[in-house]
Every structure is written in C-alpha cells, then in structure tokens.
C-alpha cells in the first residue's frame, strides 16, 4: 500500500472497509458503529412497509417506516433482498474485472477504476498519463449521466413532465456518447490493469450542447417555486459521516477527487463544489449535482487536452501484495482493498458510497411526511446493487 | 425567446422521438420467443401493461428499461405502459439473477397478476444467470427472452413488441 498505512485515524472518516475503518490516510482496525437513538414507540404508531418491489423504486429494497399516519418517526431498511454473490476470490485480475464492473452497472467505471487502482497499488504499477486522463474522463461522463438521472427522478417525483423528459433525453444522449467512445453504454470492458481500452479524443465537443441545455433547465428549475418547495427542508442531514454530494450539500469539503491520490485531479485544478449554509437538505444535494455537471464538463475538456499517445503501460508488477484504491463515484467515495497472491485475488473488500449513505438517509427521513420520501430518496442517489453484494 | 412557462419549454422540445423501427433499432440481440408457451395468449391486442421486478441486477438493466419512457423511445405510443401494481399488469418483466429472498416476491407478484399473463426475461442474468449466479426460477416460463448485458433500449423494445405480437395471435 503506497498511499495508506495501518494506525490511528488520520484525516476524514470514509467508512467501513472489510474489517477496518478507512480514513483519508490510514486504516484503523475495527468498526466505528453508527450511533442511532431509538424512537419510543407509542400506541398511535404503526409500521408501514414499502417495498421490496414497488413501482416507485428503481431497485429492490424494503423500507419499514414507523409512523403515526403522515409523518415518518423512524425508518429502517433491508437492502438484502437482491443479494448477489460474485465469485472473484482466487481469480486472475483480468478475469475478475467483468465481475467488478457488474457490482453496480451505473457506477461501473467508478468500481472498475477503484479496483484497478487497488491492484496497481498492490503490484506497484505506475500508470501512464494517458490512461489516468482517460479514467478521469470516464469518471466524469459517468457523473454527468448519474446526476442527470438523479435530477430527472426528482422532477418525476414532482410529476414535473417537461424537465423530467428533457433530462432523461439528455441522460440517453450521454449514454450514446459513452457508447460511441467507450464501446459500451456502461463502460463494460473499457478498463484493464494499467490501461484504458478506449480513445476519448474529441469527446468534449459532444457535451457542449448537453451542458447548455442542462444549464437552461437548471436556471428554469430554480425559478419554479412549487418544485423547490418540495426540496427545501426535506431530508435534512445532520450526520457528519455522510459522503459524496450529500456531504458537500451539508457544507463539508469532502471529495475523493481532492484527497485521494488514485487519479490526478490536482493537475486539472480541481476543487470540490460545496454548498454552504443550506443545511444539508434535498435542495442542497440538488444544487451540488447541478453544479457538478458543468464542473465535470470542464474537467473533461481539461483532461482531453492532456491526453497523450495511446500507450499501454507495463502491466507486470509484483504478483503478490496489498493495495487500496479510492475514487469519487457520482454518489461518494468507492474504495477497494485487495490482497493478491501469485497474481490472483486472495481477499477483496469494498466500501461503497451507497452503504455509507444509507444509514444517513434513514436518519434524514425522521419527521418528514410520506410525500417527501421520494424526493429525499432520489436526492441521495443510492444504488442497492452496490450494497447487496458480497465477494466469494 | 426566453420563457419560464414550462408548457412552452415542452413545445420547444417537440420531435425528439425516433422512428421505430429504424436502422438503430435493428440490433444483433434478437429476442427469443418461446413459441410453445406463446400460443396460450390471445388477448393483448390493444394496450399492454408491464410490471418490472428486479431479482438481483447490477442496476444497468433497470436503467435501460426505464429509458424506454424517455423521449427517444416513447414506449407509450405503442400502447405499452408501466404499471405500479402487478394486479394491473399483463406481463411481468424479470431482471437479474436468482436471489433466495426474491423467490417468494416473484411468485406473489406473478400470482397477483390477472390471467392471461406472461413473463418476459430481460438481460443475460434473468435468462441464464450468466456467470453472476443462477437465473430466477420463473424465467423458465418466459414467453420472450431479451438477451444482452444489458440489452439496449431498442433491443428491449423489440422484445416487448414481440411479446405483444405473439400474444395477440
């Protein structure tokens, strides 16, 4: 491990990674549990079950809401209904990558790049500039697509047809751009150890029209009082352990692009988008995501100018070792810790943004009403598939 | 003209739906029709309602199915709709691999659907399980299988149209 060491907490707490707690610079043995106070149950309260399969949910998850009829007093969830077991232990790295890509399809680039960064860290492989910049472009394209999806889903919850359809139109346009440059709409097969199998030269031109339309829709949404009323004061985050846009909406300057060395965002002059003084509600997460779309387009433009020749790095490092890779997925940090033995995976642990933010989401629903639920849920951008997964 | 009337903004964006079938919609991933099961159905001549269940996906199939409602594809123009309850559904779209806790959920949803009803298995995971796991048990009853990882929206549209077609014969 080149960027992390075992020891005492150092820097911000990111979350649970296997049997450790991952901090910005260190791995600390054991878990720091989430402290959650119990709500005292009265006779007028009952349990309202939502899920595991319901029309309003994109994925399978069960929510248990303790309620008096309108406001949610507390919430628990069971994301394990769609638990998958991915057989990667003992596999060669190249054979494991397709499984890692399928941990979460919408964040496939984030997962595969975090995993490959961990492998390269373990093997001591130095990756060339072209590959690094191509990976940044992949990550930012994925972020644009996901943020468009999240904002569109928030508009859908408000039955706000024109922006919802317009944003989904743009999401599909980004998907087609990804398909054109990466060869697959979800980056499957685009990444390998020390290499990216795609050429992203010229991709920023395709994004100019999209960014212009996003900006126009964003400005118009900001003038829609009916829509903003649904977001303001909804799902207020009080937990400082959140990560990703939820944390940046709360005013915390936390972003793996700034504090992880896995990708050279520093060379592109990156600085996190943080919304100060908004109190960490769904509105603040909406603003962070809208601003980050423009920021991602700028990052892609800069990364594109730094693309060099499409040279493949020497992918022959030591066959055994231990490494950590951490990147900023569209919903927050994604980290992998791997142990390699004779070129095969001996152990693998995952820290996903969704597993870190799900308890934060649950707490944020307290004292909200049922109709607030979808705005809040969508604003976190949680994917159950990256929670309900284990490696065997 | 700058306007803050959403209706006018919608009018500005008319004409974004693509013709179907067109060159892009002809994909290599052809839906497979289980003709042995298909002959049982004969009543889906007009509207066709779908209920989707995620048994164990990576999330990509969910997004691709959702994309059918976007202006590019506009599923509703063919009389096909998503419904929020299996009680109103004509077809159950199954995505993802088998998971133990979802087995009962799938069976309950299928049991709640009114007859005639059919199953569409969408994506490699639901058809064979690929290498990710086993396929859900109900996939054996699928009238139409839509291969792909994930199948692109036109491949899904082809499959759903096929399911509607064979069931109306």
Coordinates of C-alpha atoms in Angstrom, one line a residue:
Chain A
X1 CA 0.0 0.0 0.0
X2 CA 1.6 3.2 -1.2
X3 CA -1.0 5.8 -0.1
X4 CA -2.4 4.3 3.1
X5 CA -0.9 2.9 6.3
X6 CA -2.3 1.0 9.3
X7 CA -2.6 3.0 12.5
X8 CA -4.5 5.8 14.2
X9 CA -7.3 7.8 12.5
X10 CA -5.8 10.4 10.2
X11 CA -8.0 12.8 8.0
X12 CA -11.7 12.3 7.4
X13 CA -13.5 9.1 8.2
X14 CA -14.8 7.5 4.9
X15 CA -16.4 4.3 6.1
X16 CA -16.3 0.5 6.7
X17 CA -13.8 -1.4 4.5
X18 CA -13.8 -5.1 5.4
X19 CA -12.7 -5.5 9.0
X20 CA -11.2 -2.0 9.0
X21 CA -12.4 1.6 9.1
X22 CA -11.0 3.6 6.2
X23 CA -9.8 7.2 6.9
X24 CA -8.3 9.6 4.5
X25 CA -4.7 8.3 5.0
X26 CA -5.0 5.4 7.4
X27 CA -6.7 2.0 8.0
X28 CA -7.9 1.5 11.6
X29 CA -8.7 -1.9 12.9
X30 CA -12.4 -2.4 13.8
X31 CA -15.6 -0.6 13.1
X32 CA -16.9 2.7 14.5
X33 CA -20.6 1.9 14.8
X34 CA -23.3 4.4 13.6
X35 CA -24.9 5.9 16.7
X36 CA -28.7 5.9 16.3
X37 CA -31.1 6.8 19.0
X38 CA -34.2 4.6 19.3
X39 CA -37.6 6.3 18.9
X40 CA -40.0 5.5 21.7
X41 CA -43.0 3.7 20.2
X42 CA -46.5 4.8 21.2
X43 CA -49.9 3.2 20.7
X44 CA -50.8 5.5 17.9
X45 CA -47.7 4.4 15.8
X46 CA -47.8 1.6 13.3
X47 CA -45.3 0.1 10.9
X48 CA -45.8 1.0 7.2
X49 CA -44.0 -1.3 4.8
X50 CA -42.8 0.0 1.4
X51 CA -41.2 -2.5 -0.9
X52 CA -39.3 -4.7 -1.6
X53 CA -40.9 -4.5 -5.1
X54 CA -42.8 -1.3 -5.8
X55 CA -43.5 0.9 -8.8
X56 CA -41.7 3.9 -7.4
X57 CA -38.5 2.1 -6.6
X58 CA -35.9 1.6 -9.3
X59 CA -34.3 -1.3 -7.4
X60 CA -35.4 -3.9 -4.8
X61 CA -35.3 -2.7 -1.2
X62 CA -37.6 -3.0 1.8
X63 CA -38.4 0.1 3.9
X64 CA -40.1 -0.2 7.3
X65 CA -41.4 3.2 8.4
X66 CA -42.7 3.8 11.9
X67 CA -45.4 6.4 11.5
X68 CA -48.5 7.9 13.2
X69 CA -50.2 8.2 9.8
X70 CA -48.5 11.1 8.0
X71 CA -45.0 11.9 9.4
X72 CA -42.3 9.3 9.5
X73 CA -41.0 8.9 13.0
X74 CA -38.2 6.5 12.2
X75 CA -37.1 4.2 9.3
X76 CA -35.2 1.0 8.8
X77 CA -34.4 -0.8 5.6
X78 CA -33.5 -4.2 4.3
X79 CA -31.4 -4.0 1.2
X80 CA -30.5 -7.7 1.2
X81 CA -33.5 -9.0 -0.9
X82 CA -31.4 -8.8 -4.1
X83 CA -28.2 -10.1 -2.5
X84 CA -25.7 -11.3 -5.1
X85 CA -22.6 -13.4 -4.6
X86 CA -19.8 -12.6 -7.1
X87 CA -17.2 -15.4 -7.4
X88 CA -13.9 -13.4 -7.7
X89 CA -11.7 -14.9 -4.9
X90 CA -8.9 -17.0 -6.5
X91 CA -9.5 -15.5 -9.9
X92 CA -6.8 -13.7 -12.0
X93 CA -7.2 -9.9 -12.1
X94 CA -8.3 -9.8 -15.8
X95 CA -11.0 -12.5 -15.1
X96 CA -12.2 -10.6 -12.0
X97 CA -12.7 -7.2 -13.8
X98 CA -16.0 -8.2 -15.5
X99 CA -17.5 -9.1 -12.2
X100 CA -16.3 -5.9 -10.5
X101 CA -17.9 -3.9 -13.4
X102 CA -21.2 -5.6 -12.6
X103 CA -21.1 -4.7 -8.9
X104 CA -23.1 -1.6 -9.9
X105 CA -23.7 -1.0 -13.6
X106 CA -24.5 2.7 -13.4
X107 CA -21.2 3.2 -11.4
X108 CA -19.3 0.6 -13.4
X109 CA -16.4 3.0 -14.3
X110 CA -16.0 4.0 -10.6
X111 CA -15.9 0.5 -9.4
X112 CA -13.6 -0.9 -12.0
X113 CA -11.2 2.1 -11.7
X114 CA -11.1 1.9 -7.9
X115 CA -10.5 -1.8 -8.1
X116 CA -7.8 -1.5 -10.8
X117 CA -6.1 1.3 -8.8
X118 CA -6.0 -1.0 -5.8
X119 CA -4.5 -3.8 -7.9
X120 CA -1.9 -1.4 -9.4
X121 CA -1.1 -0.2 -5.8
X122 CA -0.6 -3.7 -4.7
X123 CA 1.5 -4.6 -7.7
X124 CA 3.5 -1.3 -7.7
X125 CA 2.5 -0.5 -11.3
X126 CA 2.9 3.2 -12.3
X127 CA 0.1 4.1 -14.8
X128 CA 0.8 6.4 -17.7
X129 CA -0.7 9.9 -18.1
X130 CA -3.0 9.0 -21.0
X131 CA -4.6 6.2 -19.0
X132 CA -5.1 8.4 -16.0
X133 CA -6.7 11.2 -18.0
X134 CA -8.9 8.7 -19.9
X135 CA -10.0 7.3 -16.5
X136 CA -10.9 10.8 -15.3
X137 CA -13.0 11.3 -18.5
X138 CA -14.8 8.0 -17.8
X139 CA -15.5 9.0 -14.2
X140 CA -16.8 12.4 -15.2
X141 CA -19.0 11.1 -18.0
X142 CA -20.5 8.6 -15.5
X143 CA -21.0 11.5 -13.1
X144 CA -22.8 13.6 -15.7
X145 CA -25.1 10.7 -16.6
X146 CA -25.9 9.9 -13.0
X147 CA -26.5 13.4 -11.9
X148 CA -28.9 13.9 -14.9
X149 CA -30.7 10.7 -13.8
X150 CA -31.0 11.8 -10.2
X151 CA -32.3 15.3 -11.0
X152 CA -34.7 13.7 -13.6
X153 CA -36.0 11.3 -10.9
X154 CA -36.5 14.2 -8.5
X155 CA -38.6 16.0 -11.2
X156 CA -40.5 12.8 -11.8
X157 CA -41.4 12.6 -8.1
X158 CA -42.9 16.1 -8.5
X159 CA -44.8 14.9 -11.7
X160 CA -42.9 17.7 -13.5
X161 CA -43.2 16.3 -17.0
X162 CA -41.2 18.8 -19.2
X163 CA -38.0 18.9 -17.2
X164 CA -38.2 15.2 -16.4
X165 CA -38.5 14.2 -20.0
X166 CA -35.9 16.8 -21.1
X167 CA -33.4 15.5 -18.5
X168 CA -34.0 11.9 -19.4
X169 CA -33.5 12.8 -23.0
X170 CA -30.1 14.3 -22.1
X171 CA -29.2 11.2 -20.0
X172 CA -29.9 9.0 -23.0
X173 CA -27.8 11.3 -25.2
X174 CA -24.9 11.0 -22.7
X175 CA -25.3 7.2 -22.8
X176 CA -24.9 7.2 -26.5
X177 CA -21.8 9.4 -26.3
X178 CA -20.4 6.9 -23.8
X179 CA -21.3 4.0 -26.1
X180 CA -19.6 5.8 -29.1
X181 CA -16.3 6.4 -27.3
X182 CA -16.1 3.5 -24.8
X183 CA -17.8 0.9 -26.9
X184 CA -20.4 0.1 -24.2
X185 CA -23.1 2.2 -22.6
X186 CA -21.9 1.3 -19.1
X187 CA -18.1 1.1 -19.7
X188 CA -18.1 -2.7 -19.6
X189 CA -14.8 -3.9 -21.0
X190 CA -13.4 -0.4 -21.2
X191 CA -10.8 -0.8 -18.4
X192 CA -7.8 -3.1 -17.7
X193 CA -4.8 -3.2 -15.5
X194 CA -2.6 -0.1 -16.4
X195 CA -4.7 0.6 -19.4
X196 CA -7.9 2.0 -20.8
X197 CA -9.2 0.3 -24.0
X198 CA -10.8 3.4 -25.4
X199 CA -9.8 6.6 -27.0
X200 CA -11.7 9.7 -25.7
X201 CA -10.2 12.3 -28.0
X202 CA -12.9 14.8 -29.1
X203 CA -15.5 13.7 -26.5
X204 CA -15.9 17.2 -25.0
X205 CA -17.3 18.6 -28.3
X206 CA -20.3 16.3 -28.0
X207 CA -21.0 17.6 -24.4
X208 CA -21.3 21.3 -25.3
X209 CA -24.9 21.2 -26.4
X210 CA -25.8 19.0 -23.4
X211 CA -24.3 21.3 -20.9
X212 CA -26.0 24.3 -22.4
X213 CA -29.4 22.6 -22.2
X214 CA -28.7 21.4 -18.6
X215 CA -27.8 25.0 -17.6
X216 CA -31.1 26.3 -19.2
X217 CA -33.2 23.7 -17.4
X218 CA -31.3 24.3 -14.1
X219 CA -32.0 28.0 -14.2
X220 CA -35.6 27.4 -15.0
X221 CA -36.0 24.8 -12.2
X222 CA -34.5 27.4 -9.8
X223 CA -37.4 29.7 -10.7
X224 CA -40.1 27.0 -10.0
X225 CA -41.3 27.7 -6.5
X226 CA -43.6 24.7 -6.5
X227 CA -40.6 22.3 -7.2
X228 CA -38.2 24.0 -4.8
X229 CA -40.8 23.8 -2.0
X230 CA -40.7 20.1 -2.3
X231 CA -36.9 20.1 -1.7
X232 CA -36.3 22.8 0.8
X233 CA -36.3 21.5 4.4
X234 CA -36.7 17.9 3.1
X235 CA -34.4 15.2 4.3
X236 CA -32.0 17.3 6.4
X237 CA -28.7 15.6 7.0
X238 CA -27.2 16.0 10.5
X239 CA -24.7 13.1 10.3
X240 CA -21.2 14.2 9.6
X241 CA -20.3 10.7 8.5
X242 CA -22.1 11.1 5.1
X243 CA -20.0 11.2 1.9
X244 CA -20.4 12.5 -1.7
X245 CA -22.9 15.1 -2.8
X246 CA -24.8 14.6 0.5
X247 CA -21.8 15.8 2.5
X248 CA -20.9 18.6 0.1
X249 CA -24.6 19.8 0.3
X250 CA -24.1 19.9 4.1
X251 CA -21.1 22.2 3.6
X252 CA -18.4 19.6 4.1
X253 CA -15.4 19.9 1.8
X254 CA -15.1 16.1 1.2
X255 CA -14.3 14.6 -2.2
X256 CA -12.1 11.7 -3.1
X257 CA -11.1 13.7 -6.2
X258 CA -9.3 16.1 -3.9
X259 CA -8.0 13.9 -1.1
X260 CA -7.3 10.5 -2.8
X261 CA -4.2 10.1 -4.9
X262 CA -5.7 7.4 -7.2
X263 CA -6.4 9.8 -10.0
X264 CA -4.5 13.1 -10.7
X265 CA -7.4 15.6 -10.4
X266 CA -5.0 18.1 -8.8
X267 CA -3.3 18.6 -12.2
X268 CA -6.7 19.8 -13.6
X269 CA -7.1 22.4 -10.9
X270 CA -10.0 20.6 -9.3
X271 CA -11.7 22.0 -6.2
X272 CA -14.9 20.4 -4.7
X273 CA -18.3 22.0 -5.2
X274 CA -19.7 22.8 -1.8
X275 CA -23.0 24.4 -0.9
X276 CA -22.5 26.4 2.3
X277 CA -25.3 27.4 4.7
X278 CA -28.1 25.4 3.1
X279 CA -28.4 23.0 6.0
X280 CA -27.9 19.7 4.0
X281 CA -31.5 19.2 2.7
X282 CA -32.6 17.7 -0.6
X283 CA -32.3 21.2 -2.2
X284 CA -28.6 21.4 -1.3
X285 CA -28.0 18.0 -2.9
X286 CA -29.9 19.1 -6.0
X287 CA -27.7 22.2 -6.3
X288 CA -24.5 20.3 -5.8
X289 CA -25.4 17.8 -8.5
X290 CA -26.5 20.5 -11.0
X291 CA -23.3 22.5 -10.4
X292 CA -21.2 19.4 -10.7
X293 CA -22.5 18.6 -14.2
X294 CA -20.9 21.8 -15.5
X295 CA -17.8 21.2 -13.4
X296 CA -17.5 17.7 -15.0
X297 CA -17.7 19.0 -18.5
X298 CA -14.9 21.5 -17.7
X299 CA -12.8 18.6 -16.2
X300 CA -13.3 16.6 -19.3
X301 CA -12.2 19.5 -21.5
X302 CA -9.0 19.9 -19.5
X303 CA -8.3 16.1 -19.3
X304 CA -8.8 15.9 -23.1
X305 CA -6.0 18.4 -23.7
X306 CA -3.7 16.2 -21.6
X307 CA -4.4 13.0 -23.4
X308 CA -1.2 11.6 -24.8
X309 CA -0.5 8.8 -27.1
X310 CA -2.5 5.7 -26.5
X311 CA 0.4 3.8 -25.0
X312 CA -0.2 0.7 -22.9
X313 CA 1.6 0.7 -19.5
X314 CA 3.7 -2.2 -18.4
X315 CA 1.2 -4.2 -16.6
X316 CA 3.7 -6.5 -15.0
X317 CA 4.2 -5.7 -11.3
X318 CA 4.8 -8.0 -8.4
X319 CA 2.4 -10.9 -8.3
X320 CA 1.6 -10.5 -4.6
X321 CA 0.8 -7.5 -2.4
X322 CA -1.8 -5.5 -0.7
X323 CA -3.4 -2.3 -2.1
X324 CA -6.2 0.3 -1.7
X325 CA -7.8 2.3 -4.5
X326 CA -10.3 5.0 -3.8
X327 CA -12.2 7.2 -6.3
X328 CA -15.2 9.6 -6.1
X329 CA -18.2 7.8 -7.7
X330 CA -21.2 10.1 -8.5
X331 CA -22.7 9.4 -5.1
X332 CA -19.4 9.4 -3.0
X333 CA -16.3 7.5 -2.2
X334 CA -15.8 4.0 -3.6
X335 CA -12.8 2.1 -2.2
X336 CA -11.4 -1.3 -2.7
X337 CA -8.8 -3.1 -0.7
X338 CA -7.3 -6.1 -2.3
X339 CA -4.7 -8.8 -1.3
X340 CA -3.0 -10.6 -4.2
X341 CA -1.2 -13.8 -4.0
X342 CA 0.7 -15.1 -7.1
X343 CA -1.3 -12.8 -9.4
X344 CA -4.7 -14.0 -8.1
X345 CA -7.2 -12.3 -5.8
X346 CA -6.8 -13.7 -2.3
X347 CA -9.0 -11.1 -0.5
X348 CA -11.2 -8.2 -1.6
X349 CA -13.2 -5.7 0.5
X350 CA -15.5 -2.9 -0.8
X351 CA -16.5 0.4 0.7
X352 CA -19.4 1.8 -1.4
X353 CA -20.9 5.2 -1.3
X354 CA -24.4 3.8 -1.0
X355 CA -23.6 1.6 2.0
X356 CA -22.1 4.7 3.8
X357 CA -25.1 6.9 2.9
X358 CA -28.0 4.6 3.5
X359 CA -28.0 5.0 7.3
X360 CA -27.6 8.7 6.8
X361 CA -30.7 8.7 4.5
X362 CA -32.7 6.8 7.1
X363 CA -31.9 9.3 9.8
X364 CA -32.7 12.2 7.5
X365 CA -36.3 11.0 6.9
X366 CA -37.3 11.5 10.5
X367 CA -40.3 13.8 10.9
X368 CA -40.7 14.1 7.1
X369 CA -44.1 13.2 5.6
X370 CA -44.7 10.3 3.2
X371 CA -44.9 12.6 0.1
X372 CA -41.4 13.9 0.9
X373 CA -39.9 10.4 0.8
X374 CA -39.2 10.1 -3.0
X375 CA -37.5 13.5 -3.3
X376 CA -35.2 12.6 -0.4
X377 CA -34.5 9.1 -1.5
X378 CA -33.7 10.1 -5.1
X379 CA -31.5 13.1 -3.9
X380 CA -29.1 10.7 -2.2
X381 CA -28.5 8.7 -5.4
X382 CA -28.3 5.4 -3.5
X383 CA -27.9 2.2 -5.5
X384 CA -28.9 -1.0 -3.7
X385 CA -26.8 -3.2 -6.0
X386 CA -23.6 -1.9 -4.5
X387 CA -24.8 -2.6 -1.0
X388 CA -26.4 -6.1 -1.6
X389 CA -23.3 -7.7 -2.9
X390 CA -20.6 -10.0 -1.5
X391 CA -17.4 -11.5 -2.8
X392 CA -16.9 -15.2 -2.5
Chain B
X1 CA -37.4 33.8 -26.8
X2 CA -36.8 33.3 -23.1
X3 CA -39.8 31.9 -21.3
X4 CA -40.5 30.5 -17.9
X5 CA -43.7 28.8 -19.0
X6 CA -42.9 25.1 -18.9
X7 CA -45.6 24.3 -21.4
X8 CA -43.8 26.4 -24.0
X9 CA -40.4 24.9 -23.0
X10 CA -42.0 21.5 -23.8
X11 CA -43.2 22.7 -27.2
X12 CA -39.7 23.8 -28.0
X13 CA -38.5 20.3 -27.5
X14 CA -41.0 18.5 -29.7
X15 CA -40.0 16.0 -32.3
X16 CA -37.3 14.2 -30.3
X17 CA -38.8 10.7 -30.6
X18 CA -37.1 8.5 -33.1
X19 CA -38.9 6.5 -35.8
X20 CA -39.5 2.8 -35.0
X21 CA -38.4 0.5 -36.5
X22 CA -35.3 2.3 -37.8
X23 CA -31.8 1.4 -38.6
X24 CA -30.7 1.9 -35.0
X25 CA -33.4 -0.4 -33.6
X26 CA -32.2 -3.4 -35.6
X27 CA -29.8 -4.9 -33.1
X28 CA -27.9 -8.0 -33.1
X29 CA -29.5 -9.1 -29.9
X30 CA -32.7 -10.6 -31.2
X31 CA -35.4 -11.5 -28.7
X32 CA -36.0 -15.3 -28.4
X33 CA -39.7 -16.3 -28.5
X34 CA -40.8 -19.4 -26.7
X35 CA -43.5 -20.4 -29.1
X36 CA -44.6 -23.4 -27.0
X37 CA -45.8 -21.0 -24.3
X38 CA -46.8 -18.1 -26.6
X39 CA -49.8 -19.9 -28.2
X40 CA -51.7 -19.7 -24.9
X41 CA -52.2 -16.0 -25.1
X42 CA -54.6 -14.2 -27.3
X43 CA -56.0 -11.0 -25.7
X44 CA -53.3 -8.3 -25.8
X45 CA -54.4 -6.6 -28.9
X46 CA -54.6 -3.1 -27.6
X47 CA -52.8 -1.7 -24.5
X48 CA -50.1 -3.8 -22.8
X49 CA -49.1 -3.2 -19.2
X50 CA -45.8 -4.2 -17.7
X51 CA -44.7 -4.7 -14.1
X52 CA -41.0 -4.9 -13.5
X53 CA -39.2 -6.9 -10.8
X54 CA -35.5 -6.7 -10.0
X55 CA -34.5 -10.0 -8.7
X56 CA -30.8 -9.3 -8.5
X57 CA -29.4 -6.8 -11.0
X58 CA -26.4 -4.6 -11.2
X59 CA -28.7 -1.7 -11.9
X60 CA -27.9 -1.4 -15.6
X61 CA -31.0 -3.3 -16.8
X62 CA -33.2 -1.2 -14.6
X63 CA -31.8 2.0 -16.2
X64 CA -32.2 0.6 -19.7
X65 CA -35.8 -0.5 -19.1
X66 CA -36.5 3.0 -17.6
X67 CA -35.0 4.6 -20.8
X68 CA -38.0 3.3 -22.8
X69 CA -40.1 6.0 -21.2
X70 CA -37.7 8.8 -22.4
X71 CA -38.5 10.9 -25.5
X72 CA -36.0 8.9 -27.7
X73 CA -38.1 5.7 -27.4
X74 CA -41.5 6.8 -26.1
X75 CA -43.0 3.4 -25.2
X76 CA -46.5 4.8 -24.7
X77 CA -47.0 5.5 -28.4
X78 CA -47.2 1.7 -28.9
X79 CA -49.9 1.3 -26.2
X80 CA -47.3 -0.1 -23.8
X81 CA -47.2 1.2 -20.2
X82 CA -45.5 0.5 -16.9
X83 CA -47.8 -0.1 -14.0
X84 CA -47.1 0.2 -10.3
X85 CA -49.0 -2.9 -9.3
X86 CA -48.9 -6.5 -10.6
X87 CA -52.7 -6.5 -10.3
X88 CA -52.9 -4.3 -13.4
X89 CA -50.1 -6.0 -15.3
X90 CA -50.3 -8.1 -18.5
X91 CA -46.6 -9.0 -18.4
X92 CA -44.0 -9.4 -15.7
X93 CA -40.5 -8.2 -16.7
X94 CA -37.9 -10.1 -14.7
X95 CA -34.4 -8.7 -14.4
X96 CA -31.3 -10.0 -12.6
X97 CA -30.1 -13.3 -11.1
X98 CA -31.9 -15.6 -8.7
X99 CA -31.9 -14.5 -5.1
X100 CA -33.4 -16.5 -2.3
X101 CA -35.3 -13.7 -0.7
X102 CA -36.8 -12.6 -4.0
X103 CA -38.2 -16.0 -4.9
X104 CA -41.4 -15.5 -2.9
X105 CA -41.8 -11.9 -4.0
X106 CA -41.6 -13.0 -7.6
X107 CA -44.2 -15.8 -7.1
X108 CA -46.5 -13.4 -5.2
X109 CA -46.3 -10.8 -7.9
X110 CA -47.0 -13.4 -10.6
X111 CA -49.9 -14.9 -8.6
X112 CA -51.4 -11.4 -8.2
X113 CA -51.5 -10.8 -11.9
X114 CA -54.8 -11.4 -13.7
X115 CA -54.9 -14.0 -16.5
X116 CA -53.9 -14.1 -19.3
X117 CA -50.4 -13.1 -18.1
X118 CA -46.9 -13.7 -19.4
X119 CA -43.3 -13.3 -18.4
X120 CA -40.5 -11.5 -20.2
X121 CA -37.0 -12.4 -19.0
X122 CA -34.7 -9.4 -19.6
X123 CA -30.9 -9.4 -19.7
X124 CA -28.4 -12.3 -19.6
X125 CA -28.8 -12.7 -15.8
X126 CA -32.5 -13.4 -16.0
X127 CA -32.1 -15.8 -18.9
X128 CA -29.1 -17.9 -17.9
X129 CA -27.7 -16.2 -14.8
X130 CA -24.5 -15.6 -16.9
X131 CA -21.6 -16.2 -14.5
X132 CA -23.1 -14.0 -11.8
X133 CA -25.5 -16.6 -10.4
X134 CA -28.5 -18.8 -11.3
X135 CA -31.4 -17.4 -13.3
X136 CA -34.7 -16.8 -11.4
X137 CA -37.0 -19.9 -11.4
X138 CA -39.9 -18.1 -13.1
X139 CA -37.7 -17.4 -16.1
X140 CA -38.4 -20.9 -17.4
X141 CA -42.0 -19.7 -18.1
X142 CA -40.8 -16.7 -20.1
X143 CA -42.6 -16.1 -23.4
X144 CA -39.9 -13.8 -24.6
X145 CA -36.2 -13.6 -23.6
X146 CA -34.3 -10.4 -24.3
X147 CA -30.6 -11.2 -24.3
X148 CA -27.8 -8.6 -23.6
X149 CA -25.8 -7.3 -20.8
X150 CA -27.7 -5.0 -20.5
X151 CA -29.9 -5.2 -23.7
X152 CA -30.1 -1.7 -25.2
X153 CA -33.4 0.1 -25.2
X154 CA -34.2 -0.8 -28.8
X155 CA -33.5 -4.5 -28.1
X156 CA -35.9 -4.3 -25.2
X157 CA -38.5 -2.5 -27.3
X158 CA -38.1 -5.2 -29.9
X159 CA -38.7 -7.9 -27.3
X160 CA -41.7 -6.3 -25.7
X161 CA -43.2 -5.7 -29.2
X162 CA -42.6 -9.3 -30.0
X163 CA -44.3 -10.4 -26.7
X164 CA -47.3 -8.2 -27.5
X165 CA -47.4 -9.5 -31.1
X166 CA -47.2 -13.2 -30.3
X167 CA -49.7 -12.9 -27.5
X168 CA -52.2 -11.2 -29.9
X169 CA -52.1 -14.0 -32.5

